[in-house]
Amino acid sequence: MNLLITGGNGFIGYNFTKYVLANCSDCEVICLDSNTYAANIVEISSSRYHFVRGDIRDGALVGGILADYDIDRIINFAAETHVDNSIANPNLFVETNVLGTAVLLQKAREFWGIGGDNLYFQVSTDEVYGEIDADGAKFTEDSIISPRSPYSASKAGADLLVKAYFDTYNLPVVTTRCSNNYGFYQHREKFIPLIITNALLDKPIPVYGDGNNVRDWIFVLDHCSALWSVLTAGESVVGKVYNIGANCEMRNIDLVKFILDYLKKPASLITFVEDRLGHDRRYAIDATKIGTDIGWRAESAFETSMIATIDWYVARYGERK
Ligand SMILES: NC(=O)c1ccc[n+]([C@@H]2O[C@H](COP(=O)([O-])OP(=O)(O)OC[C@H]3O[C@@H](n4cnc5c(N)ncnc54)[C@H](O)[C@@H]3O)[C@@H](O)[C@H]2O)c1
């Protein structure tokens, strides 16, 4: 497999790159990443790994990579991902997430032509489904696409382009929509790293609104194993969408308390701040289909993996008190 991983220096992309190199001895991995502020700048020393710094919107660059490395699989993680930033600067999200995906799809189509054992894999999010009430049914792959933030709208736009390339050009594609990830190598602006690093400094922990918003959490390595299962499942996944989740719903306030308890920090650090504009109330993923079709299910226990995550950030940032 000659695999192009776009956004491979980001939180999930970097974990996935390491996962592939560890689990596939005959995979050549090409990482294309523009190294935005969100990227991890880390070395991967493997003769099967090649890094290209560049932008997914650069069609000439993307086309050159596909040809030079004879790419037969593309998995697209590259995106602007922080909802708060999307509220401040929505156009950047449209440019990277929608236009970037459009360039990748078009270059894949031009390079692969018709037929062949190829796959374009779009890594998407449950946020494209919008929000659900506290007692509403979980999102399935048939839930309507109803994004509510510029971030999720740009991801939804990209998902629809992927669908269009399948319906119109028969490009072999698959899309996954995962719930919120936690784990190693996530940027400090995101909720869990922010809680941990602020707590370590005894700084206030900002919690939006009343803290009762519910997120459905999955350990990043479970997400990676799900992506790998889909990537290697063969032709049966082509044209399909799979939800990925670990049945782990939690109120934001309870997550903050769990982390503070573990770090032995006082709940008085919690500071409720004005709610995010259009803040989605609850996400919850029904991941039955990926289990039935491919046999994947999440394996990590929340407490164990969350503690490993906290320990990782403490080891990385703890000494900067
Ligand atoms: N983090 C989550 O909980 C979560 C959940 C479900 C889906 N996703 C999706 O997974 C993907 C990865 O998310 P993440 O949390 O790892 O994101 P991230 O922000 O940590 O990483 C994104 C990476 O993309 C790169 N990038 C950004 N714009 C680029 C461009 N124009 N060209 C090339 N590279 C570019 C960045 O440099 C960075 O390395 C995203 O598509 C996101 O929508 C994330």
Tab-separated table of N, CA and C in Angstrom, residues 13 72 108 185 197 200 221 262 279 313:
chain	number	residue	atom	x	y	z
A	13	GLY	N	-3.846	12.510	12.922
A	13	GLY	CA	-3.007	12.076	11.806
A	13	GLY	C	-1.661	11.543	12.268
A	72	ASP	N	-1.888	4.728	-3.934
A	72	ASP	CA	-3.143	4.005	-4.194
A	72	ASP	C	-4.182	4.202	-3.080
A	108	ALA	N	-7.044	12.977	-7.265
A	108	ALA	CA	-7.185	11.512	-7.192
A	108	ALA	C	-7.885	10.999	-8.443
A	185	TYR	N	-0.646	14.002	21.893
A	185	TYR	CA	-0.274	14.859	20.758
A	185	TYR	C	-1.377	15.801	20.291
A	197	THR	N	-3.375	21.324	31.290
A	197	THR	CA	-2.239	22.251	31.394
A	197	THR	C	-2.597	23.453	32.275
A	200	LEU	N	-2.382	22.225	35.882
A	200	LEU	CA	-0.997	22.090	36.345
A	200	LEU	C	-0.431	23.427	36.805
A	221	LEU	N	-6.408	6.106	19.969
A	221	LEU	CA	-5.890	4.855	19.385
A	221	LEU	C	-7.025	3.926	18.969
A	262	TYR	N	-8.128	13.603	39.573
A	262	TYR	CA	-6.928	12.788	39.343
A	262	TYR	C	-5.658	13.592	39.624
A	279	HIS	N	-23.481	26.871	20.563
A	279	HIS	CA	-22.833	25.704	21.180
A	279	HIS	C	-23.729	24.470	21.105
A	313	TYR	N	0.337	14.299	29.261
A	313	TYR	CA	0.442	15.776	29.258
A	313	TYR	C	1.224	16.273	30.470
